[in-house]
Short mmCIF file of C-alpha atoms and ligand atoms in Angstrom, two decimals:
data_model
loop_
_atom_site.label_atom_id
_atom_site.label_comp_id
_atom_site.label_asym_id
_atom_site.label_seq_id
_atom_site.Cartn_x
_atom_site.Cartn_y
_atom_site.Cartn_z
CA MET F 1 -4.66 28.87 3.18
CA ARG F 2 -2.64 27.20 5.88
CA LEU F 3 -1.00 23.81 5.45
CA SER F 4 0.29 21.65 8.32
CA PHE F 5 2.16 18.36 8.21
CA HIS F 6 1.21 15.71 10.78
CA GLY F 7 2.89 12.61 9.33
CA ALA F 8 5.15 11.23 6.56
CA THR F 9 7.49 14.14 7.23
CA GLN F 10 11.11 13.19 6.70
CA ASN F 11 10.00 9.55 6.70
CA VAL F 12 7.80 7.22 4.65
CA THR F 13 4.82 6.45 6.89
CA GLY F 14 1.97 8.13 8.79
CA SER F 15 0.73 10.39 5.95
CA CYS F 16 -1.49 13.14 7.39
CA PHE F 17 -1.77 16.73 6.21
CA LEU F 18 -4.17 19.46 7.33
CA LEU F 19 -5.31 22.21 4.99
CA ASN F 20 -7.24 25.21 6.28
CA ALA F 21 -8.94 26.73 3.25
CA GLY F 22 -12.19 28.56 2.47
CA GLY F 23 -13.31 28.36 6.10
CA LEU F 24 -12.88 24.57 6.15
CA LYS F 25 -10.47 22.25 7.89
CA ILE F 26 -9.60 19.50 5.46
CA LEU F 27 -7.46 16.53 6.36
CA ILE F 28 -5.66 14.63 3.62
CA ASP F 29 -5.00 11.03 4.75
CA CYS F 30 -4.66 9.80 8.32
CA GLY F 31 -2.15 6.98 8.07
CA MET F 32 -0.33 4.82 10.54
CA PHE F 33 3.35 5.14 11.41
CA GLN F 34 5.04 1.81 10.67
CA GLY F 35 8.40 0.17 11.03
CA MET F 36 10.16 3.05 12.78
CA LYS F 37 11.60 2.73 16.29
CA HIS F 38 8.88 4.68 18.13
CA ALA F 39 6.00 3.91 15.74
CA ASP F 40 3.67 2.67 18.52
CA GLU F 41 4.23 5.82 20.61
CA GLU F 42 3.77 8.04 17.53
CA ASN F 43 0.49 6.31 16.65
CA ALA F 44 -0.88 6.56 20.17
CA GLY F 45 0.36 10.14 20.67
CA ALA F 46 -1.31 13.47 19.92
CA LEU F 47 -2.47 13.92 16.34
CA GLY F 48 -1.38 17.58 16.28
CA PHE F 49 -4.91 18.95 15.76
CA THR F 50 -8.40 18.62 17.25
CA PRO F 51 -10.32 15.82 15.44
CA SER F 52 -13.77 17.27 16.24
CA GLU F 53 -12.86 20.48 14.36
CA ILE F 54 -12.10 18.68 11.08
CA ASP F 55 -14.80 19.06 8.41
CA PHE F 56 -13.58 16.61 5.77
CA LEU F 57 -11.07 13.81 5.39
CA LEU F 58 -9.92 13.15 1.83
CA LEU F 59 -8.28 9.73 1.45
CA THR F 60 -5.73 9.17 -1.35
CA HIS F 61 -5.60 5.35 -1.14
CA ALA F 62 -6.11 2.30 1.05
CA HIS F 63 -2.56 1.51 2.22
CA LEU F 64 -2.26 1.35 6.00
CA ASP F 65 0.25 4.20 6.12
CA HIS F 66 -2.46 6.43 4.58
CA CYS F 67 -5.69 5.15 6.20
CA GLY F 68 -4.48 3.33 9.34
CA ARG F 69 -5.26 6.05 11.92
CA ILE F 70 -8.78 6.83 10.60
CA PRO F 71 -10.52 4.67 13.27
CA LEU F 72 -8.44 6.46 15.92
CA LEU F 73 -9.44 9.84 14.45
CA VAL F 74 -13.11 8.87 14.74
CA LYS F 75 -12.60 7.45 18.24
CA ARG F 76 -11.12 10.83 19.23
CA GLY F 77 -14.06 12.85 18.00
CA PHE F 78 -14.01 13.30 14.20
CA THR F 79 -17.58 13.50 12.86
CA GLY F 80 -16.95 14.93 9.39
CA GLU F 81 -17.30 13.26 6.00
CA ILE F 82 -14.66 10.95 4.54
CA ILE F 83 -14.46 11.34 0.77
CA THR F 84 -12.59 8.84 -1.41
CA THR F 85 -13.03 6.66 -4.48
CA ALA F 86 -15.35 3.65 -4.26
CA ALA F 87 -12.48 1.17 -4.66
CA THR F 88 -10.45 2.85 -1.90
CA ARG F 89 -13.47 2.78 0.44
CA ASP F 90 -13.88 -1.00 -0.10
CA LEU F 91 -10.17 -1.76 0.28
CA ALA F 92 -9.71 0.58 3.27
CA LYS F 93 -12.47 -1.30 5.11
CA LEU F 94 -10.51 -4.53 4.70
CA ILE F 95 -7.20 -2.96 5.72
CA MET F 96 -8.61 -1.15 8.79
CA MET F 97 -10.46 -4.28 9.98
CA ASP F 98 -7.31 -6.36 9.67
CA SER F 99 -5.31 -3.69 11.50
CA ALA F 100 -7.85 -3.56 14.36
CA LYS F 101 -7.79 -7.35 14.66
CA ILE F 102 -3.98 -7.39 14.89
CA GLN F 103 -4.02 -4.61 17.49
CA GLU F 104 -6.67 -6.35 19.59
CA GLU F 105 -4.62 -9.59 19.50
CA ASP F 106 -1.38 -7.76 20.38
CA ALA F 107 -3.07 -5.92 23.26
CA ALA F 108 -4.62 -9.17 24.59
CA ARG F 109 -1.21 -10.87 24.49
CA ALA F 110 0.48 -7.96 26.29
CA SER F 111 -2.33 -7.91 28.88
CA ARG F 112 -1.84 -11.60 29.63
CA ARG F 113 1.81 -10.93 30.43
CA ARG F 114 0.86 -8.02 32.71
CA ARG F 115 -1.83 -9.97 34.54
CA ARG F 116 0.79 -11.86 36.57
CA GLY F 117 2.13 -8.59 37.98
CA GLY F 118 -1.35 -7.18 38.51
CA GLU F 119 -0.64 -4.31 36.10
CA PRO F 120 -3.48 -2.63 34.21
CA GLU F 121 -4.68 -4.08 30.89
CA VAL F 122 -3.14 -2.91 27.62
CA GLN F 123 -5.70 -1.22 25.37
CA PRO F 124 -5.51 -1.58 21.58
CA LEU F 125 -5.03 1.64 19.57
CA TYR F 126 -8.55 0.94 18.27
CA SER F 127 -10.92 -1.99 18.02
CA GLN F 128 -13.04 -3.54 15.26
CA ILE F 129 -16.01 -1.62 16.76
CA ASP F 130 -14.08 1.63 16.18
CA VAL F 131 -13.58 0.59 12.55
CA LEU F 132 -17.34 0.16 12.17
CA SER F 133 -17.84 3.71 13.53
CA ALA F 134 -15.23 4.95 11.05
CA LEU F 135 -17.04 3.25 8.16
CA ASP F 136 -20.16 5.28 9.04
CA ARG F 137 -18.20 8.43 8.23
CA PHE F 138 -17.47 7.42 4.60
CA GLY F 139 -19.65 9.57 2.34
CA ARG F 140 -19.28 10.60 -1.29
CA CYS F 141 -17.21 8.42 -3.65
CA PRO F 142 -16.19 10.60 -6.58
CA ALA F 143 -15.14 9.18 -9.95
CA TYR F 144 -11.73 10.27 -11.21
CA ASP F 145 -11.67 13.82 -12.68
CA GLN F 146 -15.04 14.74 -11.18
CA ASP F 147 -15.33 18.12 -9.39
CA ILE F 148 -16.84 18.09 -5.89
CA HIS F 149 -17.77 21.35 -4.18
CA LEU F 150 -17.12 21.24 -0.45
CA ASN F 151 -18.59 24.74 -0.07
CA ASP F 152 -18.87 27.90 -2.21
CA ALA F 153 -15.11 28.49 -1.98
CA VAL F 154 -13.51 25.03 -2.10
CA THR F 155 -13.60 22.46 -4.92
CA ILE F 156 -11.75 19.13 -4.89
CA ARG F 157 -10.94 16.62 -7.61
CA PHE F 158 -9.49 13.09 -7.40
CA ILE F 159 -7.20 12.19 -10.32
CA ASN F 160 -5.80 8.70 -10.91
CA ALA F 161 -2.46 8.13 -9.19
CA GLY F 162 -1.89 4.69 -10.80
CA HIS F 163 -0.39 3.33 -7.55
CA ILE F 164 -2.92 0.74 -6.35
CA LEU F 165 -6.57 0.16 -7.25
CA GLY F 166 -8.60 3.28 -6.36
CA SER F 167 -5.52 5.42 -5.65
CA ALA F 168 -5.71 9.15 -6.33
CA SER F 169 -3.84 12.40 -6.24
CA ILE F 170 -6.11 15.09 -4.84
CA ILE F 171 -6.43 18.62 -6.17
CA VAL F 172 -7.90 21.30 -3.90
CA GLU F 173 -8.90 24.65 -5.40
CA THR F 174 -9.98 27.69 -3.45
CA GLY F 175 -11.83 30.65 -4.92
CA ALA F 176 -13.63 33.81 -3.77
CA PRO F 177 -13.57 35.45 -1.30
CA GLU F 178 -9.90 34.36 -1.13
CA PRO F 179 -7.68 34.74 -4.22
CA SER F 180 -7.91 31.50 -6.22
CA GLN F 181 -5.24 28.94 -5.50
CA ARG F 182 -4.62 25.36 -6.47
CA ILE F 183 -2.74 22.73 -4.47
CA VAL F 184 -2.15 19.09 -5.35
CA PHE F 185 -1.45 16.27 -2.91
CA SER F 186 0.27 13.53 -4.90
CA GLY F 187 -0.66 10.61 -2.63
CA ASP F 188 1.56 7.73 -3.76
CA ILE F 189 2.30 7.84 -7.48
CA GLY F 190 2.44 4.61 -9.47
CA SER F 191 4.89 3.56 -12.11
CA PRO F 192 3.61 3.98 -15.69
CA GLY F 193 3.88 0.97 -17.98
CA HIS F 194 2.03 -1.16 -15.44
CA LYS F 195 0.03 -3.67 -17.48
CA LEU F 196 -2.85 -3.85 -15.01
CA LEU F 197 -3.42 -0.37 -13.57
CA ALA F 198 -4.01 2.70 -15.74
CA ASN F 199 -1.20 5.25 -15.71
CA ALA F 200 -1.28 8.18 -13.31
CA THR F 201 -2.98 11.33 -14.58
CA PRO F 202 -0.45 14.15 -14.21
CA PRO F 203 -1.59 17.23 -12.29
CA PRO F 204 -2.57 20.52 -13.94
CA PRO F 205 -0.43 23.63 -13.24
CA CYS F 206 -0.55 24.24 -9.48
CA ASP F 207 0.45 26.93 -6.97
CA TYR F 208 1.55 24.34 -4.40
CA VAL F 209 2.57 20.69 -4.57
CA VAL F 210 2.85 18.13 -1.79
CA MET F 211 4.73 15.20 -3.30
CA GLU F 212 5.88 11.74 -2.26
CA THR F 213 9.55 10.81 -2.75
CA THR F 214 9.61 7.08 -1.89
CA TYR F 215 11.87 6.18 -4.83
CA GLY F 216 13.25 9.69 -5.38
CA ASP F 217 16.76 8.26 -5.66
CA ARG F 218 16.11 5.11 -7.73
CA MET F 219 15.36 3.78 -11.21
CA HIS F 220 13.29 0.63 -11.65
CA ARG F 221 14.26 -2.57 -13.34
CA ASP F 222 12.36 -3.60 -16.43
CA LEU F 223 8.95 -5.14 -15.68
CA ASP F 224 8.98 -7.62 -18.60
CA ALA F 225 12.30 -9.03 -17.37
CA SER F 226 10.77 -9.50 -13.92
CA VAL F 227 7.75 -11.38 -15.30
CA GLU F 228 10.15 -13.60 -17.26
CA GLU F 229 12.21 -14.25 -14.12
CA LEU F 230 9.02 -15.31 -12.33
CA THR F 231 7.89 -17.74 -15.04
CA ASP F 232 11.44 -19.15 -15.31
CA ALA F 233 11.60 -19.81 -11.58
CA ILE F 234 8.21 -21.56 -11.68
CA ASN F 235 9.04 -23.70 -14.73
CA LYS F 236 12.39 -24.85 -13.32
CA THR F 237 10.90 -25.73 -9.95
CA ILE F 238 7.94 -27.62 -11.41
CA ALA F 239 10.34 -29.57 -13.66
CA LYS F 240 12.29 -30.64 -10.55
CA GLY F 241 9.07 -31.81 -8.89
CA GLY F 242 8.95 -29.10 -6.17
CA ASN F 243 6.61 -26.33 -5.08
CA VAL F 244 6.98 -22.57 -5.49
CA ILE F 245 6.17 -20.41 -2.46
CA ILE F 246 5.37 -16.75 -3.13
CA PRO F 247 5.00 -14.67 0.05
CA THR F 248 2.57 -11.92 -0.93
CA PHE F 249 0.96 -8.75 0.31
CA ALA F 250 -2.81 -9.35 0.24
CA MET F 251 -3.69 -6.27 -1.74
CA GLU F 252 -2.41 -5.30 -5.17
CA ARG F 253 0.76 -7.42 -5.51
CA THR F 254 -1.30 -10.62 -5.19
CA GLN F 255 -3.73 -9.55 -7.91
CA GLU F 256 -0.88 -8.32 -10.10
CA ILE F 257 0.90 -11.70 -9.83
CA LEU F 258 -2.37 -13.58 -10.58
CA PHE F 259 -2.80 -11.33 -13.63
CA TYR F 260 0.74 -12.07 -14.89
CA LEU F 261 0.38 -15.81 -14.20
CA LYS F 262 -2.84 -15.93 -16.21
CA HIS F 263 -1.22 -13.98 -19.03
CA ALA F 264 1.84 -16.31 -19.04
CA ILE F 265 -0.40 -19.41 -19.13
CA ASN F 266 -2.41 -17.96 -22.03
CA GLN F 267 0.85 -17.22 -23.87
CA GLY F 268 2.10 -20.77 -23.29
CA ALA F 269 4.98 -19.58 -21.06
CA LEU F 270 3.58 -21.61 -18.15
CA PRO F 271 1.74 -24.98 -18.26
CA ARG F 272 -2.07 -24.92 -18.09
CA SER F 273 -1.87 -27.77 -15.58
CA LEU F 274 -0.24 -25.50 -12.97
CA THR F 275 -2.05 -25.54 -9.63
CA ILE F 276 -2.07 -22.13 -7.93
CA PHE F 277 -3.21 -21.70 -4.33
CA LEU F 278 -4.17 -18.29 -2.99
CA ASP F 279 -3.97 -19.18 0.69
CA SER F 280 -4.88 -15.91 2.40
CA PRO F 281 -8.42 -14.98 3.49
CA MET F 282 -7.61 -11.28 3.18
CA ALA F 283 -6.11 -11.66 -0.31
CA VAL F 284 -9.20 -13.61 -1.38
CA SER F 285 -11.40 -10.70 -0.20
CA ALA F 286 -9.15 -8.12 -1.85
CA THR F 287 -9.34 -10.04 -5.14
CA GLU F 288 -13.16 -9.94 -4.94
CA ILE F 289 -12.96 -6.15 -4.56
CA PHE F 290 -10.66 -5.91 -7.59
CA ARG F 291 -13.25 -7.81 -9.63
CA ARG F 292 -15.88 -5.18 -8.81
CA HIS F 293 -13.88 -2.11 -9.91
CA ALA F 294 -13.03 -2.20 -13.59
CA ASP F 295 -12.33 1.54 -13.85
CA GLY F 296 -8.77 2.33 -12.85
CA PHE F 297 -7.36 -0.54 -14.94
CA GLN F 298 -5.63 -0.19 -18.31
CA ASN F 299 -8.17 0.16 -21.15
CA ASP F 300 -7.71 -3.37 -22.53
CA VAL F 301 -8.10 -4.92 -19.06
CA ARG F 302 -11.13 -2.75 -18.27
CA ASP F 303 -12.83 -3.55 -21.61
CA ALA F 304 -12.22 -7.27 -21.10
CA MET F 305 -13.68 -7.07 -17.58
CA LEU F 306 -16.73 -5.14 -18.77
CA ALA F 307 -17.20 -7.85 -21.43
CA GLY F 308 -17.36 -10.41 -18.61
CA GLN F 309 -13.79 -11.69 -18.66
CA GLU F 310 -11.85 -12.17 -15.48
CA PRO F 311 -8.19 -11.10 -15.29
CA PHE F 312 -7.37 -12.62 -11.87
CA ASN F 313 -8.32 -16.29 -12.36
CA PRO F 314 -5.60 -18.34 -14.04
CA PRO F 315 -6.80 -21.89 -14.72
CA GLY F 316 -5.92 -24.07 -11.75
CA LEU F 317 -6.40 -21.25 -9.21
CA ARG F 318 -7.83 -22.34 -5.88
CA PHE F 319 -8.85 -19.97 -3.11
CA THR F 320 -8.41 -21.29 0.42
CA ARG F 321 -10.10 -19.40 3.23
CA GLU F 322 -10.53 -22.18 5.79
CA THR F 323 -7.63 -23.28 8.02
CA ALA F 324 -8.26 -26.97 7.25
CA GLU F 325 -7.87 -26.28 3.50
CA SER F 326 -4.65 -24.42 4.20
CA ILE F 327 -3.25 -27.34 6.20
CA ALA F 328 -4.19 -29.75 3.40
CA ILE F 329 -1.81 -27.88 1.04
CA ASN F 330 1.09 -29.12 3.19
CA ARG F 331 0.59 -32.61 1.78
CA ILE F 332 1.29 -31.49 -1.80
CA ARG F 333 4.83 -32.52 -2.78
CA GLY F 334 5.17 -30.76 -6.10
CA GLY F 335 3.66 -28.90 -9.05
CA ALA F 336 2.02 -26.13 -7.01
CA VAL F 337 2.46 -22.39 -6.75
CA ILE F 338 1.45 -21.34 -3.22
CA MET F 339 0.77 -17.66 -2.61
CA ALA F 340 0.24 -16.71 1.03
CA GLY F 341 0.74 -13.82 3.44
CA SER F 342 2.39 -12.10 5.01
CA GLY F 343 4.64 -10.64 2.34
CA MET F 344 7.55 -10.22 4.76
CA CYS F 345 6.89 -13.63 6.42
CA THR F 346 6.44 -11.96 9.82
CA GLY F 347 3.19 -13.85 10.42
CA GLY F 348 0.37 -15.56 8.58
CA ARG F 349 0.05 -18.84 6.73
CA VAL F 350 3.18 -18.45 4.62
CA ARG F 351 5.27 -19.48 7.63
CA HIS F 352 3.66 -22.94 7.57
CA HIS F 353 4.39 -23.31 3.87
CA LEU F 354 7.99 -22.23 4.44
CA LYS F 355 8.32 -24.85 7.19
CA HIS F 356 7.20 -27.58 4.78
CA ASN F 357 9.12 -26.46 1.69
CA LEU F 358 12.15 -24.36 2.67
CA TRP F 359 14.33 -27.39 3.55
CA ARG F 360 13.71 -29.11 0.19
CA PRO F 361 16.28 -28.36 -2.58
CA ASP F 362 13.68 -29.05 -5.28
CA CYS F 363 11.42 -26.20 -4.04
CA SER F 364 11.79 -22.44 -4.43
CA VAL F 365 10.70 -19.26 -2.68
CA VAL F 366 10.08 -16.20 -4.83
CA PHE F 367 10.02 -12.78 -3.17
CA VAL F 368 8.13 -10.22 -5.23
CA GLY F 369 7.98 -7.30 -2.81
CA PHE F 370 9.91 -5.21 -0.34
CA ALA F 371 11.45 -7.01 2.66
CA ALA F 372 12.24 -4.72 5.59
CA GLU F 373 15.28 -5.16 7.84
CA GLY F 374 14.70 -7.54 10.73
CA THR F 375 11.97 -9.62 9.03
CA LEU F 376 12.15 -13.34 8.22
CA ALA F 377 11.83 -12.51 4.51
CA ARG F 378 14.90 -10.30 4.76
CA ARG F 379 16.95 -12.99 6.52
CA ILE F 380 16.11 -15.51 3.79
CA VAL F 381 16.78 -12.96 1.02
CA ASP F 382 20.14 -12.16 2.64
CA GLY F 383 21.16 -15.81 2.45
CA ALA F 384 20.47 -17.31 5.91
CA LYS F 385 21.34 -21.05 5.92
CA HIS F 386 18.94 -21.85 8.78
CA VAL F 387 15.82 -20.11 10.13
CA ARG F 388 13.64 -20.70 13.22
CA LEU F 389 9.99 -21.52 12.50
CA PHE F 390 7.52 -22.64 15.17
CA GLY F 391 10.39 -23.52 17.50
CA GLU F 392 12.15 -25.67 14.88
CA ASP F 393 15.44 -25.05 13.18
CA ILE F 394 14.76 -25.28 9.42
CA ALA F 395 17.54 -25.53 6.82
CA VAL F 396 17.25 -23.21 3.83
CA ASN F 397 17.87 -25.54 0.87
CA ALA F 398 15.22 -24.19 -1.53
CA GLN F 399 16.16 -21.88 -4.39
CA ILE F 400 15.63 -18.26 -3.32
CA HIS F 401 14.60 -15.67 -5.92
CA THR F 402 14.22 -11.95 -5.31
CA ILE F 403 12.42 -10.16 -8.12
CA ASN F 404 12.62 -6.38 -7.82
CA GLY F 405 10.81 -5.17 -10.94
CA PHE F 406 7.28 -5.24 -9.49
CA SER F 407 6.86 -1.82 -7.94
CA ALA F 408 3.81 0.23 -7.04
CA HIS F 409 5.89 3.42 -6.85
CA ALA F 410 7.16 5.74 -9.56
CA ASP F 411 10.96 5.97 -9.78
CA GLN F 412 12.96 9.21 -9.91
CA ARG F 413 12.48 9.81 -13.63
CA GLU F 414 8.74 9.10 -13.39
CA LEU F 415 8.32 11.42 -10.37
CA LEU F 416 10.13 14.20 -12.25
CA TYR F 417 7.82 13.73 -15.23
CA TRP F 418 4.75 13.91 -12.97
CA ILE F 419 5.80 17.13 -11.28
CA SER F 420 6.90 18.74 -14.56
CA LYS F 421 3.18 18.91 -15.40
CA ALA F 422 2.47 21.01 -12.30
CA GLY F 423 4.19 23.99 -13.97
CA LYS F 424 6.19 26.25 -11.70
CA PRO F 425 4.60 26.01 -8.26
CA GLU F 426 5.43 28.63 -5.65
CA MET F 427 6.45 25.86 -3.27
CA THR F 428 6.91 22.11 -3.50
CA PHE F 429 6.74 20.22 -0.20
CA LEU F 430 8.48 16.86 -0.21
CA VAL F 431 7.06 14.11 2.02
CA HIS F 432 6.78 10.30 2.22
CA GLY F 433 10.43 9.50 1.59
CA ASP F 434 13.63 8.46 3.24
CA PHE F 435 15.21 11.59 4.72
CA GLU F 436 18.70 10.29 3.86
CA LYS F 437 17.98 9.02 0.33
CA GLY F 438 14.79 9.63 -1.68
CA MET F 439 14.02 13.06 -0.29
CA PRO F 440 17.43 14.78 -0.70
CA ALA F 441 17.87 13.24 -4.16
CA MET F 442 14.52 14.62 -5.28
CA ARG F 443 15.23 17.98 -3.66
CA GLN F 444 18.47 18.24 -5.60
CA GLU F 445 16.75 17.41 -8.90
CA LEU F 446 13.97 19.94 -8.32
CA GLU F 447 16.36 22.69 -7.25
CA LYS F 448 18.26 22.13 -10.51
CA LYS F 449 14.97 23.11 -12.16
CA GLU F 450 14.88 26.23 -9.95
CA LEU F 451 11.85 25.12 -7.95
CA ASN F 452 11.38 26.17 -4.32
CA VAL F 453 11.47 23.08 -2.13
CA GLN F 454 10.71 22.38 1.53
CA CYS F 455 11.07 19.12 3.48
CA PRO F 456 8.80 19.95 6.46
CA LYS F 457 9.31 18.63 9.98
CA LEU F 458 6.54 16.84 11.92
CA HIS F 459 3.70 19.29 12.84
CA ALA F 460 5.32 22.12 10.81
CA SER F 461 2.82 24.64 9.51
CA PHE F 462 2.98 27.04 6.53
CA GLU F 463 0.88 30.04 5.52
CA LEU F 464 0.27 29.78 1.76
CA GLY F 465 -0.41 32.72 -0.54
ZN1 ZN T 501 0.79 3.49 -0.92
#
């Protein structure tokens, strides 16, 4: 077996690993580089392998940093089969389409600027047509824990990673004529104790492990305390006669918040009269996908869904897809919870809601996800007194809440538990983490347990066995 690393090496994004095993070339994830200084160049650059030679692509989950370069892979000649869970296939379609749309818009904007100088047009990394070609490559959708034989020598299995709906860790086993070996790719591992998603299934004993280290240096805050903080913020704001704005990521965090809001209303912790707007076409579509995939949720949620109940529809929930409906929300003075994208307030409808509510001391903004440096969300979280929105200077008078306990990633203790089940692998490769923080912290912990650890560089390649 030979294993090469073509992304998420010594950083968090661009997951892409190539395994040569049993006469096959198997790619695990083909994600987009995001947020880093040269991300655009990295995405448009060489993949590090020849796409037409790849037999299979196994996809761990539908986040952009894991599936975002799939349309590019297909555009550059990949004709193999993409294997992933049914929920990941549905969500990845949404994510890739949205990504293509953004790239087409960005390229058109850049081209308009160049037109004056007579420079050549800017091409998007890929188009919505390329996404359609990529969707044609999606094949088998295994259930969790089901063995799939890629050929006589190679068997794969997706096990639940508990990170987002459909997420998986992937086990690859090789047999005769090579000596049998087992390698697990963690994908992103979720935090157990999540009330919506089922807990991650730990791996069996393995010869090799490729593991994420996103929160390798951190411990999470208590989830119950975070839900309480959320309901408190809503109750206080509604009592003052204002609105609550929740900037959300369309997939997963939105559905999780809807689930907790419904639960809180049923428990009497929030009023039944609460009006909740989900003002994001993409989040509305993602919620529909969640409704169709009961497996992957905690047993009680799954059983309730199979019995016809609906976990993502608190009373008073209104979906708004149309722009006119979204604009109409601006007239509401109080009593509403408004969830809209983007989560980091870099674009999308949430910016309009911020414009109409941020200056009012009776309103509040509740951040429930990560806010990267340089984003509007981060400036507000860091205490900016004024922000620019649509050319206007807007005062920040609303109450600002940052709730950190909602996390889709396992913390250090949870990662160590997960890998303890892999036995004593010959080598553990650490990926998908901050090279200054999560990765060295995890390396130190694993070396204390006398495990062999590598933090590969981009395009590094290792002969296994
Ligand atoms: Zn992820």
